[in-house]
Short mmCIF file of C-alpha atoms and ligand atoms in Angstrom, two decimals:
data_model
loop_
_atom_site.label_atom_id
_atom_site.label_comp_id
_atom_site.label_asym_id
_atom_site.label_seq_id
_atom_site.Cartn_x
_atom_site.Cartn_y
_atom_site.Cartn_z
CA MET A 73 -0.29 5.42 14.97
CA THR A 74 1.93 8.27 16.14
CA ASP A 75 2.81 6.47 19.38
CA LEU A 76 3.99 3.40 17.53
CA ALA A 77 5.85 5.39 14.85
CA ALA A 78 7.85 7.10 17.60
CA ARG A 79 9.30 3.72 18.60
CA PHE A 80 11.11 3.37 15.25
CA ARG A 81 14.49 4.76 14.34
CA PHE A 82 16.44 4.61 11.09
CA VAL A 83 20.16 4.12 11.61
CA LEU A 84 22.57 4.97 8.77
CA VAL A 85 26.01 3.48 9.26
CA ARG A 86 29.18 5.03 7.77
CA THR A 87 27.27 6.92 5.07
CA SER A 88 29.61 8.45 2.44
CA HIS A 89 27.29 10.84 0.59
CA PRO A 90 25.70 13.59 2.65
CA GLY A 91 23.01 13.88 -0.04
CA ASN A 92 21.84 10.39 0.89
CA ILE A 93 21.47 11.46 4.52
CA GLY A 94 19.24 14.35 3.42
CA SER A 95 17.19 12.12 1.12
CA ALA A 96 16.80 9.54 3.86
CA ALA A 97 15.54 12.26 6.23
CA ARG A 98 12.95 13.24 3.66
CA ALA A 99 12.02 9.61 3.00
CA ILE A 100 11.24 8.87 6.63
CA ARG A 101 9.58 12.23 7.32
CA THR A 102 7.05 11.72 4.50
CA MET A 103 6.07 8.39 6.05
CA GLY A 104 5.51 9.75 9.55
CA PHE A 105 8.86 8.90 11.17
CA THR A 106 11.22 11.39 12.73
CA ARG A 107 14.15 9.61 14.27
CA LEU A 108 17.37 9.40 12.29
CA ASP A 109 20.61 8.16 13.86
CA LEU A 110 23.94 8.48 12.09
CA VAL A 111 26.88 6.28 12.97
CA ARG A 112 30.20 7.78 11.87
CA PRO A 113 28.92 9.60 8.75
CA GLU A 114 31.81 10.62 6.48
CA ARG A 115 30.55 14.20 6.05
CA PHE A 116 27.86 15.66 8.28
CA PRO A 117 26.45 18.27 8.69
CA HIS A 118 26.73 19.20 5.03
CA ARG A 119 24.93 21.53 2.62
CA GLU A 120 24.04 18.61 0.32
CA ALA A 121 22.27 16.90 3.19
CA ASP A 122 20.33 20.11 3.88
CA ALA A 123 19.48 20.55 0.19
CA LEU A 124 18.12 17.02 -0.26
CA ALA A 125 16.24 16.95 3.02
CA ALA A 126 14.08 19.83 1.69
CA GLY A 127 11.07 20.10 4.04
CA ALA A 128 12.49 17.48 6.40
CA ALA A 129 15.03 19.88 7.90
CA ASP A 130 13.52 19.14 11.33
CA VAL A 131 14.49 15.47 11.09
CA LEU A 132 18.00 16.36 9.99
CA ALA A 133 18.42 18.94 12.75
CA ALA A 134 17.34 16.39 15.34
CA ALA A 135 19.53 13.56 13.96
CA SER A 136 22.09 12.30 16.44
CA VAL A 137 25.60 11.38 15.41
CA HIS A 138 27.27 8.41 17.13
CA GLU A 139 30.77 7.06 17.30
CA THR A 140 29.75 3.40 17.48
CA MET A 141 26.87 1.28 16.26
CA ALA A 142 26.18 0.28 19.87
CA ASP A 143 25.53 3.94 20.67
CA GLY A 144 23.24 4.28 17.66
CA LEU A 145 21.27 1.25 18.81
CA ALA A 146 21.07 2.20 22.51
CA GLY A 147 17.62 1.39 23.89
CA ALA A 148 16.53 -0.61 20.84
CA SER A 149 15.66 -4.22 21.51
CA PHE A 150 14.69 -5.29 18.01
CA VAL A 151 17.11 -4.53 15.18
CA LEU A 152 16.70 -5.23 11.47
CA GLY A 153 19.78 -5.03 9.22
CA LEU A 154 19.15 -4.10 5.61
CA SER A 155 21.39 -5.80 3.13
CA ALA A 156 21.27 -6.32 -0.62
CA ARG A 157 23.41 -9.43 -0.42
CA ARG A 158 23.47 -12.55 1.70
CA ARG A 159 26.43 -12.33 3.99
CA GLY A 160 28.52 -14.93 5.69
CA VAL A 161 26.52 -14.47 8.85
CA ASN A 162 24.06 -16.90 10.24
CA LEU A 163 21.14 -14.52 10.31
CA GLU A 164 17.51 -15.12 9.49
CA GLU A 165 16.65 -13.45 6.17
CA LEU A 166 13.25 -11.78 5.81
CA ASP A 167 11.50 -9.93 3.01
CA PRO A 168 10.43 -6.34 3.78
CA ARG A 169 6.86 -7.26 4.73
CA GLU A 170 7.94 -10.07 7.06
CA GLY A 171 10.50 -7.73 8.60
CA VAL A 172 7.91 -5.00 9.05
CA ALA A 173 5.43 -7.41 10.65
CA ARG A 174 8.07 -8.53 13.16
CA ALA A 175 9.15 -4.94 13.82
CA LEU A 176 5.57 -3.85 14.38
CA ALA A 177 4.93 -6.71 16.78
CA ALA A 178 7.97 -5.65 18.79
CA ALA A 179 6.86 -1.98 18.80
CA ALA A 180 3.37 -3.03 19.88
CA ARG A 181 4.96 -4.77 22.88
CA GLY A 182 6.52 -1.41 23.78
CA GLU A 183 9.99 -2.18 22.41
CA GLN A 184 12.10 0.26 20.43
CA VAL A 185 12.97 -0.85 16.93
CA ALA A 186 15.95 0.06 14.75
CA LEU A 187 16.35 -0.37 11.00
CA VAL A 188 20.01 -0.28 10.05
CA PHE A 189 21.40 0.66 6.63
CA GLY A 190 24.99 0.25 5.47
CA ASN A 191 27.58 2.24 3.58
CA GLU A 192 26.87 2.91 -0.12
CA ARG A 193 29.85 0.91 -1.40
CA THR A 194 30.43 -1.75 1.17
CA GLY A 195 27.01 -2.24 2.77
CA LEU A 196 26.85 -3.56 6.32
CA GLU A 197 29.91 -5.43 7.58
CA ASN A 198 29.46 -8.84 9.14
CA GLU A 199 30.11 -7.52 12.63
CA GLU A 200 27.45 -4.86 12.06
CA LEU A 201 24.95 -7.45 10.85
CA ALA A 202 25.83 -9.58 13.85
CA ARG A 203 24.18 -6.92 16.04
CA CYS A 204 20.89 -7.39 14.20
CA HIS A 205 18.09 -9.81 15.06
CA ALA A 206 17.28 -10.46 11.40
CA MET A 207 18.34 -9.33 7.97
CA VAL A 208 15.94 -7.81 5.45
CA ARG A 209 16.56 -8.05 1.73
CA ILE A 210 14.46 -5.97 -0.64
CA PRO A 211 13.76 -8.41 -3.50
CA SER A 212 15.65 -6.67 -6.28
CA VAL A 213 16.97 -8.46 -9.38
CA GLU A 214 19.97 -10.79 -9.01
CA ASP A 215 22.35 -9.07 -11.41
CA TYR A 216 21.87 -5.54 -9.97
CA SER A 217 20.56 -5.90 -6.47
CA SER A 218 21.79 -2.77 -4.77
CA LEU A 219 19.35 0.13 -4.39
CA ASN A 220 20.42 3.66 -3.63
CA LEU A 221 20.67 3.97 0.15
CA ALA A 222 17.91 6.57 0.54
CA GLN A 223 15.63 4.59 -1.77
CA ALA A 224 16.10 1.49 0.39
CA VAL A 225 15.16 3.67 3.38
CA GLN A 226 12.06 4.85 1.49
CA VAL A 227 10.92 1.31 0.69
CA MET A 228 11.12 0.29 4.36
CA ALA A 229 9.52 3.50 5.66
CA TYR A 230 6.68 3.05 3.17
CA GLU A 231 6.11 -0.58 4.12
CA LEU A 232 6.06 0.38 7.78
CA ARG A 233 3.56 3.14 7.16
CA VAL A 234 1.24 0.88 5.17
CA ALA A 235 1.32 -1.66 7.99
CA LEU A 236 0.74 1.01 10.65
CA LEU A 237 -2.21 2.45 8.70
CA ALA A 238 -3.75 -1.00 8.28
CA ASP A 239 -3.44 -1.56 12.02
CA ALA A 240 -5.05 1.78 12.81
CA ALA A 241 -7.88 1.48 10.25
CA PRO A 242 -11.34 0.87 11.71
CA PRO A 243 -12.79 -2.48 10.63
CA ALA A 244 -14.69 -2.29 7.34
CA PRO A 245 -18.38 -1.58 7.94
CA VAL A 246 -20.42 -4.74 7.48
CA ALA A 247 -23.89 -3.29 7.10
CA GLN A 248 -24.71 -1.56 3.80
CA ASP A 249 -27.03 1.39 4.19
CA GLU A 250 -29.39 -0.10 1.60
CA PRO A 251 -29.99 -3.86 1.51
CA PRO A 252 -29.02 -5.67 -1.70
CA ALA A 253 -32.04 -6.60 -3.78
CA ASP A 254 -33.28 -10.13 -3.11
CA ALA A 255 -34.04 -12.74 -5.75
CA ALA A 256 -37.73 -11.81 -5.98
CA LYS A 257 -36.91 -8.12 -6.58
CA MET A 258 -34.35 -9.09 -9.22
CA GLU A 259 -36.98 -11.27 -10.90
CA GLN A 260 -39.47 -8.37 -10.95
CA PHE A 261 -36.81 -6.21 -12.52
CA PHE A 262 -36.02 -8.80 -15.22
CA HIS A 263 -39.74 -9.04 -16.08
CA HIS A 264 -39.96 -5.28 -16.34
CA LEU A 265 -36.82 -5.22 -18.51
CA ALA A 266 -38.18 -7.94 -20.81
CA ALA A 267 -41.51 -6.14 -21.17
CA THR A 268 -39.76 -2.84 -21.92
CA LEU A 269 -37.54 -4.40 -24.58
CA ASP A 270 -40.73 -5.70 -26.25
CA ASP A 271 -42.39 -2.30 -25.97
CA ILE A 272 -39.49 -0.48 -27.61
CA GLU A 273 -39.27 -3.25 -30.24
CA PHE A 274 -35.70 -3.97 -29.38
CA HIS A 275 -35.71 -7.61 -30.60
CA LYS A 276 -36.94 -6.94 -34.16
CA GLY A 277 -38.10 -10.51 -34.70
CA ARG A 278 -35.05 -12.12 -33.05
CA GLU A 279 -35.52 -14.71 -30.34
CA PRO A 280 -35.07 -12.85 -26.98
CA THR A 281 -33.77 -15.80 -24.91
CA THR A 282 -30.00 -15.30 -25.40
CA ILE A 283 -30.01 -11.55 -24.93
CA MET A 284 -32.14 -11.89 -21.80
CA LEU A 285 -29.68 -14.40 -20.34
CA ARG A 286 -26.80 -12.04 -21.03
CA LEU A 287 -28.61 -9.11 -19.46
CA ARG A 288 -29.42 -11.26 -16.44
CA ARG A 289 -25.74 -12.06 -16.04
CA LEU A 290 -24.79 -8.41 -16.34
CA PHE A 291 -27.23 -7.23 -13.66
CA GLN A 292 -26.56 -10.18 -11.34
CA ARG A 293 -22.86 -9.31 -11.46
CA ALA A 294 -23.59 -5.72 -10.46
CA GLN A 295 -25.54 -6.88 -7.36
CA PRO A 296 -27.75 -3.78 -7.30
CA ASP A 297 -29.33 -2.72 -4.04
CA GLU A 298 -33.03 -1.83 -3.74
CA ARG A 299 -32.52 1.87 -4.32
CA GLU A 300 -30.59 1.19 -7.53
CA LEU A 301 -33.33 -1.16 -8.73
CA ARG A 302 -35.92 1.55 -8.11
CA ILE A 303 -33.92 3.89 -10.36
CA LEU A 304 -33.75 1.23 -13.08
CA HIS A 305 -37.50 0.57 -12.79
CA GLY A 306 -38.05 4.32 -13.17
CA ILE A 307 -35.99 4.42 -16.37
CA LEU A 308 -37.83 1.43 -17.80
CA ALA A 309 -41.23 2.93 -16.94
CA ASP A 310 -40.30 6.14 -18.76
CA ALA A 311 -39.09 4.19 -21.79
CA GLN A 312 -42.42 2.33 -21.85
CA ARG A 313 -44.33 5.59 -21.56
CA MET A 314 -42.39 7.10 -24.48
CA ALA A 315 -42.92 3.94 -26.55
CA GLY A 316 -46.67 4.21 -25.83
CA LEU A 317 -46.68 7.84 -26.99
CA ALA A 318 -44.80 6.90 -30.16
CA ARG A 319 -47.41 4.25 -30.97
CA ARG A 320 -50.32 6.70 -30.66
CA PRO A 321 -51.97 7.38 -34.02
CA GLY A 322 -50.89 10.66 -35.50
CA SER A 323 -47.59 10.86 -33.57
N1 SAH B 222 27.22 -3.07 -2.22
C1 SAH B 222 26.43 -2.86 -1.06
C2 SAH B 222 25.31 -1.95 -1.41
C3 SAH B 222 25.10 -0.93 -0.45
S1 SAH B 222 23.73 0.06 -0.83
C4 SAH B 222 25.88 -4.17 -0.53
O1 SAH B 222 26.04 -5.15 -1.20
O2 SAH B 222 25.28 -4.22 0.53
C5 SAH B 222 23.57 0.89 0.71
C6 SAH B 222 22.59 0.28 1.68
O3 SAH B 222 21.27 0.32 1.16
C7 SAH B 222 22.83 -1.18 2.03
O4 SAH B 222 23.80 -1.34 3.00
C8 SAH B 222 21.48 -1.59 2.54
O5 SAH B 222 21.31 -1.19 3.87
C9 SAH B 222 20.55 -0.79 1.63
N2 SAH B 222 20.13 -1.58 0.46
C10 SAH B 222 20.38 -1.35 -0.84
N3 SAH B 222 19.80 -2.29 -1.62
C11 SAH B 222 19.16 -3.13 -0.79
C12 SAH B 222 18.38 -4.30 -0.97
N4 SAH B 222 18.13 -4.81 -2.19
N5 SAH B 222 17.87 -4.90 0.12
C13 SAH B 222 18.10 -4.42 1.35
N6 SAH B 222 18.84 -3.32 1.59
C14 SAH B 222 19.37 -2.68 0.55
#
């Protein structure tokens, strides 16, 4: 996972609030990313950036500052532009998961990937979006669609991490350590259960059919394995033994 994560960079363009730069550093660092590129930040370095980066001071210290977006994107061959609004550019619009899937595919081919975020007030300009291969819109509500910059960074970093973890996860084990009980073993268990309910006088004159059907459904749903059935048989056997003792004259 680390190899792939190193191919991603987060590019913040014309950021006004240094606090957002610090928060963005923290957001990416918690998700396993380290590369932050700043294109013409209004104020940087700044104590508010340091304060909000908290434990991600390493990311902030390593952040490079660029004069142009082209410099910030140098070496990247797949670029996603994050925008809250549709712009007048003819750019494919993806949701975060589609964007992440495409970005991951590019990284897996050995490409470097950039995620670009705009200024807090104005977002990404058309000519900035024009440098992107696709636009990603986080599906916020229509009447208030703009997230805080660092929070938009967090959403994307999180989605990327989830996708990277899923890629790295070993396939789910197929074999259970104990085989599930087969139909015959389940049938034995239901007989034992029915006999025990009689022994403890559970039915008290009522017809047992309905309750037995319900209990069948309950245990079928649980799909017990053989070890679990052995435990249940043990409990039933003890209940029968106690019922036998209770029936003994003089007890
Ligand atoms: N008024 C600006 C909002 C900028 S918010 C606009 O309409 O774009 C600062 C940055 O955060 C944006 O440029 C974008 O990169 C990111 N951002 C905020 N909300 C977003 C959303 N819903 N989807 C995608 N990116 C978003």
